[in-house]
Amino acid sequence: MKVLLTGGAGYIGSTTAKALEQAGHTPVVLDSLLTGPRAFVRDRIFYEGDIADRDLLARVVDEHPDIEATIHMAARIVVPESVEKPYEYYRDNVAKSLELFDDLLALDKPRVLFSSSASLYAMKPGFEVTEQDPLDPPSPYARTKRMMETVLEDMAAATDLRAIILRYFNPIGSDPDLESGIYAREPSHVLGQLVMAAQGQKDAFTITGTQHPTRDGTGIRDYIHIWDLAQAHVRAIEVFDEVLAKVDAPSTVINVGTGAGVTVRELVASFERVFGQDVPITEAPPRPGDAVGAFANVDKASAVLGWTAALTIDDAIASALAWGRKRKEILGYA
Ligand SMILES: NC(=O)c1ccc[n+]([C@@H]2O[C@H](COP(=O)([O-])OP(=O)(O)OC[C@H]3O[C@@H](n4cnc5c(N)ncnc54)[C@H](O)[C@@H]3O)[C@@H](O)[C@H]2O)c1
């Protein structure tokens, strides 16, 4: 199956491209290289450009009329930056995605798999969230994701567009062959920070927020191995029409996580076990907007998609560490 993959030069996109290939499918990558590195595209079919460029999209479809679905991952994704630059986030994530969806419809390419986020969920006692739980997106970034979910739901109800919305929990790790992974120079997310502290690139790992209402006071997340997340896309593409038939709706939302909640202290303990050494730790108050967190109820992913996560958090940590040692070769910076 040929699949249009926007954002295919990014962290999740490049790994998903590989998973698609290994399952016998062909990704057609569309990416502006706004952030994703050229090296992650490798030798794949690649169009460098913007998702809202209608001429380019027409050319892509003209040259690949056999594209059967689109995975729409291209987006700006940095939460603090979205607070500082809301215009750029709403323009790129909302206005441009809207153009893309309308364009796909006009080009008779109605199947869309959309990258949404678990950061939409409101805080819930017990922290396990189902797709029906209340939402309270805390940042402009998260609000762009919620807006596009709504747009997809409304367009699917009114037109031939069909949408599966995947709410990703917290992807970590790298692809199994260490050809792509986290590429930010200073990764802001927790595992990237741990790898930097472990490699001596920073003095200590800071736990931000130790008074949360969780079992040890630190934030809780559902860390999913990026390779598992990539497999969820392969599966969703393969059974796209069956999924919507099962739910009897033109669009649907599915949580993609492991189903296990892990606190920051528990993540640090796992990390030290895999790394084989203690990591220097400091503690600080939560940063503005820091969420207590959530973990996925994965009943729907299992029932409707026939997919569950297979890899462990230790696997993900080991692959993140291995990527941390390897990435200079691919990116040119450590
Ligand atoms: N990384 C996470 O923790 C996480 C969690 C939940 C959801 N998501 C979503 O998953 C998707 C992929 O995330 P990622 O971590 O791989 O991010 P990423 O920044 O590595 O990848 C995004 C890619 O989109 C490209 N891009 C951005 N704007 C574009 C445009 N207008 N036209 C064409 N290409 C454009 C970038 O160059 C980049 O390669 C995003 O939609 C993100 O919101 C990510």
Coordinates of C-alpha atoms and ligand atoms in Angstrom, one line a residue:
M1 CA 0.0 0.0 0.0
K2 CA 1.3 3.5 -0.8
V3 CA 0.9 6.0 2.0
L4 CA 1.4 9.8 2.0
L5 CA 3.3 10.6 5.1
T6 CA 3.5 14.3 6.0
G7 CA 6.2 15.1 8.6
G8 CA 8.0 12.0 7.5
A9 CA 11.4 13.6 8.2
G10 CA 10.5 14.0 11.8
Y11 CA 11.1 11.8 14.9
I12 CA 7.9 9.8 14.7
G13 CA 7.5 10.1 10.9
S14 CA 10.9 8.7 10.0
T15 CA 10.3 5.7 12.3
T16 CA 6.8 5.2 11.0
A17 CA 8.2 5.3 7.4
K18 CA 10.6 2.4 8.3
A19 CA 7.8 0.4 10.0
L20 CA 5.6 0.9 6.9
E21 CA 8.5 -0.3 4.6
Q22 CA 9.1 -3.4 6.8
A23 CA 5.4 -4.3 6.5
G24 CA 5.7 -4.1 2.7
H25 CA 4.2 -0.6 2.2
T26 CA 5.6 2.4 0.5
P27 CA 5.7 5.8 2.3
V28 CA 5.7 9.0 0.2
V29 CA 7.2 11.6 2.4
L30 CA 6.1 15.2 2.3
D31 CA 8.1 17.5 4.6
S32 CA 9.2 21.1 4.6
L33 CA 12.3 20.2 6.7
L34 CA 11.2 23.0 9.0
T35 CA 12.6 20.9 11.8
G36 CA 13.1 17.4 10.6
P37 CA 16.6 16.5 9.4
R38 CA 17.2 15.6 5.7
A39 CA 19.2 12.6 6.8
F40 CA 16.1 11.0 8.3
V41 CA 14.4 10.8 4.9
R42 CA 17.2 8.5 3.6
D43 CA 16.4 7.3 0.1
R44 CA 12.6 7.4 0.4
I45 CA 10.3 9.0 -2.1
F46 CA 10.5 12.6 -0.9
Y47 CA 8.8 15.9 -1.7
E48 CA 10.3 18.9 0.1
G49 CA 7.5 21.4 0.7
D50 CA 4.6 22.6 2.7
I51 CA 1.4 20.7 3.5
A52 CA -0.7 23.7 2.3
D53 CA 1.0 23.9 -1.1
R54 CA -1.8 22.7 -3.3
D55 CA 0.3 22.6 -6.5
L56 CA 2.8 20.4 -4.8
L57 CA 0.1 18.1 -3.5
A58 CA -1.5 17.8 -6.9
R59 CA 1.9 16.8 -8.3
V60 CA 2.4 14.2 -5.5
V61 CA -1.0 12.6 -6.3
D62 CA -0.4 12.9 -10.0
E63 CA 2.9 11.0 -9.7
H64 CA 1.5 8.6 -7.1
P65 CA -2.2 8.0 -8.0
D66 CA -2.1 4.8 -6.0
I67 CA -1.7 6.6 -2.6
E68 CA -4.4 4.9 -0.5
A69 CA -4.2 6.9 2.7
T70 CA -2.5 9.9 4.3
I71 CA -0.8 9.9 7.7
H72 CA -0.7 13.6 8.8
M73 CA 2.1 14.2 11.2
A74 CA 3.6 17.5 10.0
A75 CA 3.2 20.1 12.8
R76 CA 5.0 22.4 15.1
I77 CA 5.3 20.6 18.4
V78 CA 7.2 22.6 21.0
V79 CA 4.8 23.5 23.8
P80 CA 6.7 26.6 25.3
E81 CA 7.3 27.9 21.8
S82 CA 3.5 27.7 21.1
V83 CA 2.9 30.0 24.1
E84 CA 5.4 32.5 22.6
K85 CA 4.4 32.1 19.0
P86 CA 0.7 31.3 18.9
Y87 CA 0.2 32.7 15.4
E88 CA 2.8 30.4 13.9
Y89 CA 1.2 27.4 15.7
Y90 CA -2.3 28.1 14.7
R91 CA -1.2 29.0 11.1
D92 CA 0.8 25.8 10.6
N93 CA -1.0 23.3 12.6
V94 CA -4.6 24.5 12.1
A95 CA -4.9 26.6 8.9
K96 CA -2.5 24.6 6.9
S97 CA -3.9 21.3 8.0
L98 CA -7.4 22.5 7.1
E99 CA -6.1 23.3 3.6
L100 CA -4.5 19.9 3.4
F101 CA -7.7 18.0 4.4
D102 CA -9.8 20.0 1.9
D103 CA -7.2 19.4 -0.8
L104 CA -7.0 15.6 -0.1
L105 CA -10.8 15.5 -0.4
A106 CA -10.6 17.3 -3.7
L107 CA -8.0 14.9 -4.9
D108 CA -10.1 12.0 -3.9
K109 CA -7.8 10.8 -1.2
P110 CA -10.2 10.7 1.7
R111 CA -8.5 8.5 4.3
V112 CA -6.6 10.5 7.0
L113 CA -4.8 9.2 10.0
F114 CA -4.0 12.1 12.3
S115 CA -1.4 12.6 15.0
S116 CA -3.1 13.9 18.1
S117 CA -1.9 14.0 21.7
A118 CA -2.7 12.7 25.2
S119 CA -1.9 16.2 26.4
L120 CA -5.5 17.1 25.6
Y121 CA -6.9 15.2 28.6
A122 CA -8.1 17.0 31.7
M123 CA -6.7 15.8 35.0
K124 CA -8.5 12.7 36.2
P125 CA -8.4 11.0 39.6
G126 CA -6.6 7.7 39.1
F127 CA -5.0 9.2 35.9
E128 CA -6.2 6.4 33.5
V129 CA -8.1 8.1 30.6
T130 CA -10.4 6.7 28.0
E131 CA -11.2 8.4 24.7
Q132 CA -14.5 9.7 26.2
D133 CA -12.9 11.5 29.2
P134 CA -13.1 15.3 29.4
L135 CA -10.5 17.3 27.6
D136 CA -8.8 20.5 28.7
P137 CA -5.9 21.2 26.4
P138 CA -3.4 23.3 28.4
S139 CA -1.4 25.1 25.7
P140 CA -1.8 26.7 22.3
Y141 CA 0.0 23.6 20.9
A142 CA -2.5 21.2 22.5
R143 CA -5.4 23.4 21.4
T144 CA -4.2 23.2 17.8
K145 CA -4.4 19.4 18.1
R146 CA -7.9 19.5 19.6
M147 CA -9.1 21.9 16.9
M148 CA -7.9 19.6 14.2
E149 CA -9.7 16.7 15.8
T150 CA -12.9 18.7 15.7
V151 CA -12.3 19.8 12.1
L152 CA -11.8 16.1 11.1
E153 CA -14.9 15.0 13.0
D154 CA -17.0 17.7 11.3
M155 CA -15.6 17.2 7.9
A156 CA -16.0 13.4 8.1
A157 CA -19.6 13.9 9.1
A158 CA -20.3 16.2 6.2
T159 CA -18.1 14.8 3.4
D160 CA -16.4 11.7 2.1
L161 CA -13.4 12.4 4.3
R162 CA -12.7 9.6 6.8
A163 CA -10.5 10.0 9.8
I164 CA -8.8 8.0 12.5
I165 CA -7.3 10.2 15.2
L166 CA -4.6 8.6 17.2
R167 CA -3.9 10.3 20.6
Y168 CA -0.3 9.4 21.3
F169 CA 0.9 9.2 24.8
N170 CA 4.6 9.8 25.4
P171 CA 6.8 8.3 22.7
I172 CA 10.4 7.5 23.8
G173 CA 13.4 5.6 22.4
S174 CA 14.6 5.3 18.8
D175 CA 14.1 3.1 15.8
P176 CA 15.6 -0.4 16.2
D177 CA 18.4 0.2 13.7
L178 CA 19.4 3.5 15.3
E179 CA 18.9 5.4 12.0
S180 CA 16.6 8.0 13.6
G181 CA 15.6 9.2 17.0
I182 CA 15.4 12.4 19.0
Y183 CA 17.2 15.1 17.1
A184 CA 16.7 18.3 19.1
R185 CA 20.1 19.7 20.2
E186 CA 18.9 20.0 23.7
P187 CA 15.9 17.7 24.1
S188 CA 13.4 19.2 26.5
H189 CA 11.5 16.0 27.3
V190 CA 12.3 13.9 30.3
L191 CA 14.2 11.0 28.7
G192 CA 16.3 13.3 26.6
Q193 CA 17.2 15.2 29.7
L194 CA 18.1 11.9 31.5
V195 CA 20.3 10.8 28.7
M196 CA 22.1 14.2 28.7
A197 CA 22.6 14.0 32.5
A198 CA 23.9 10.4 32.1
Q199 CA 26.4 11.4 29.4
G200 CA 27.7 14.3 31.5
Q201 CA 26.2 16.9 29.1
K202 CA 24.4 18.5 32.0
D203 CA 25.2 18.5 35.7
A204 CA 22.0 16.8 36.9
F205 CA 18.6 15.7 36.0
T206 CA 15.9 18.0 37.5
I207 CA 12.6 16.5 38.6
T208 CA 10.2 19.3 38.2
G209 CA 7.2 18.9 40.5
T210 CA 7.4 16.6 43.6
Q211 CA 4.1 17.6 45.2
H212 CA 1.7 16.2 42.6
P213 CA -1.2 13.9 43.8
T214 CA 0.5 10.8 42.5
R215 CA 1.9 7.8 44.5
D216 CA 5.3 9.5 44.9
G217 CA 4.5 13.1 44.2
T218 CA 6.0 13.3 40.7
G219 CA 4.3 13.5 37.4
I220 CA 2.8 10.4 35.7
R221 CA 3.0 9.5 32.0
D222 CA 2.5 6.6 29.7
Y223 CA 5.9 6.1 27.9
I224 CA 5.5 4.2 24.7
H225 CA 8.4 2.9 22.6
I226 CA 8.5 4.8 19.3
W227 CA 8.7 1.4 17.5
D228 CA 5.4 0.3 19.1
L229 CA 3.9 3.7 18.1
A230 CA 5.1 3.2 14.6
Q231 CA 3.5 -0.3 14.4
A232 CA 0.2 1.2 15.6
H233 CA 0.2 3.4 12.4
V234 CA 0.9 0.4 10.2
R235 CA -2.0 -1.4 11.7
A236 CA -4.3 1.5 11.5
I237 CA -3.5 2.0 7.8
E238 CA -4.0 -1.7 7.1
V239 CA -7.4 -1.9 8.8
F240 CA -8.6 1.7 8.2
D241 CA -12.0 0.9 6.7
E242 CA -12.6 -2.0 9.1
V243 CA -12.0 0.3 12.1
L244 CA -14.6 2.8 11.0
A245 CA -17.0 0.0 10.1
K246 CA -16.6 -1.4 13.6
V247 CA -17.3 1.9 15.3
D248 CA -19.9 2.7 12.7
A249 CA -18.8 6.3 12.3
P250 CA -16.9 8.3 9.7
S251 CA -14.2 9.2 12.3
T252 CA -12.9 7.9 15.5
V253 CA -10.4 8.6 18.3
I254 CA -8.0 6.0 19.6
N255 CA -5.6 6.2 22.5
V256 CA -2.1 4.9 21.7
G257 CA -0.2 4.1 24.8
T258 CA 1.0 1.1 26.8
G259 CA -1.8 1.3 29.4
A260 CA 0.8 1.7 32.3
G261 CA 1.4 4.8 34.3
V262 CA 5.0 5.5 35.2
T263 CA 6.0 8.3 37.6
V264 CA 9.1 10.4 37.0
R265 CA 10.9 8.8 39.9
E266 CA 10.0 5.3 38.5
L267 CA 11.3 6.3 35.1
V268 CA 14.6 7.5 36.8
A269 CA 14.9 4.2 38.6
S270 CA 14.4 2.2 35.4
F271 CA 16.8 4.5 33.6
E272 CA 19.5 3.9 36.3
R273 CA 18.9 0.1 36.2
V274 CA 19.4 0.0 32.4
F275 CA 22.3 2.5 32.4
G276 CA 24.0 0.7 35.3
Q277 CA 24.8 3.8 37.2
D278 CA 23.1 6.5 39.3
V279 CA 22.3 9.8 37.7
P280 CA 22.7 13.0 39.7
I281 CA 19.2 14.3 40.5
T282 CA 17.9 17.7 41.7
E283 CA 14.4 18.7 42.5
A284 CA 12.5 21.8 41.6
P285 CA 8.9 23.1 41.6
P286 CA 6.7 22.4 38.6
R287 CA 7.2 24.7 35.5
P288 CA 4.2 26.8 34.5
G289 CA 1.7 24.6 32.7
D290 CA 3.3 21.3 33.8
A291 CA 0.6 18.7 33.9
V292 CA 0.3 15.9 36.5
G293 CA -0.3 13.6 33.6
A294 CA -2.2 10.6 32.5
F295 CA -1.9 7.1 31.2
A296 CA -3.9 5.4 28.5
N297 CA -6.9 3.1 28.8
V298 CA -6.0 1.0 25.8
D299 CA -9.2 -1.1 25.5
K300 CA -10.3 0.6 22.3
A301 CA -6.9 0.2 20.6
S302 CA -6.9 -3.5 21.4
A303 CA -10.6 -4.1 20.4
V304 CA -10.8 -1.9 17.3
L305 CA -7.3 -1.8 16.0
G306 CA -6.1 -5.2 17.2
W307 CA -2.9 -3.5 18.4
T308 CA -1.2 -3.4 21.8
A309 CA 2.3 -2.2 22.8
A310 CA 4.8 -5.1 22.9
L311 CA 8.1 -3.5 24.0
T312 CA 9.1 -2.6 27.6
I313 CA 10.2 0.7 29.1
D314 CA 13.6 -0.8 29.6
D315 CA 13.8 -1.6 25.8
A316 CA 12.9 2.1 25.1
I317 CA 15.5 3.4 27.5
A318 CA 18.2 1.2 26.1
S319 CA 17.4 2.3 22.6
A320 CA 17.4 6.0 23.6
L321 CA 20.8 5.5 25.2
A322 CA 22.2 3.7 22.2
W323 CA 20.8 6.5 19.9
G324 CA 22.4 9.1 22.2
R325 CA 25.8 7.5 21.5
K326 CA 25.2 7.1 17.8
R327 CA 23.4 10.2 16.7
K328 CA 26.4 12.4 16.1
E329 CA 27.3 10.1 13.2
I330 CA 23.9 10.8 11.6
L331 CA 23.2 14.4 12.7
G332 CA 26.6 15.9 12.9
Y333 CA 26.0 17.1 16.5
A334 CA 25.9 15.1 19.7
Ligands
LIG1 N1 6.8 13.7 20.1 C1 5.7 13.6 20.9 O1 5.9 13.4 22.1 C2 4.3 13.7 20.4 C3 3.3 13.4 21.2 C4 2.0 13.5 20.7 C5 1.7 13.8 19.4 N2 2.8 14.1 18.6 C6 2.5 14.5 17.2 O2 3.1 13.7 16.3 C7 3.5 14.3 15.1 C8 5.0 14.1 14.9 O3 5.8 14.5 16.0 P1 7.3 14.4 16.1 O4 7.7 14.3 17.5 O5 7.8 13.4 15.1 O6 7.7 15.9 15.6 P2 8.9 16.4 14.6 O7 9.0 17.9 14.8 O8 10.1 15.6 14.7 O9 8.2 16.1 13.2 C9 7.3 17.0 12.5 C10 7.8 17.2 11.1 O10 6.8 18.0 10.4 C11 7.6 18.8 9.5 N3 6.7 20.0 9.3 C12 6.3 20.9 10.2 N4 5.5 21.8 9.6 C13 5.4 21.5 8.3 C14 4.6 22.0 7.2 N5 3.9 23.1 7.3 N6 4.7 21.3 6.0 C15 5.5 20.2 5.8 N7 6.2 19.7 6.9 C16 6.2 20.3 8.1 C17 8.9 19.1 10.2 O11 9.9 19.5 9.4 C18 9.1 17.8 10.9 O12 10.0 17.0 10.1 C19 3.2 15.8 15.3 O13 1.9 16.1 14.7 C20 3.0 15.9 16.9 O14 2.2 17.0 17.2 C21 4.1 14.1 19.0

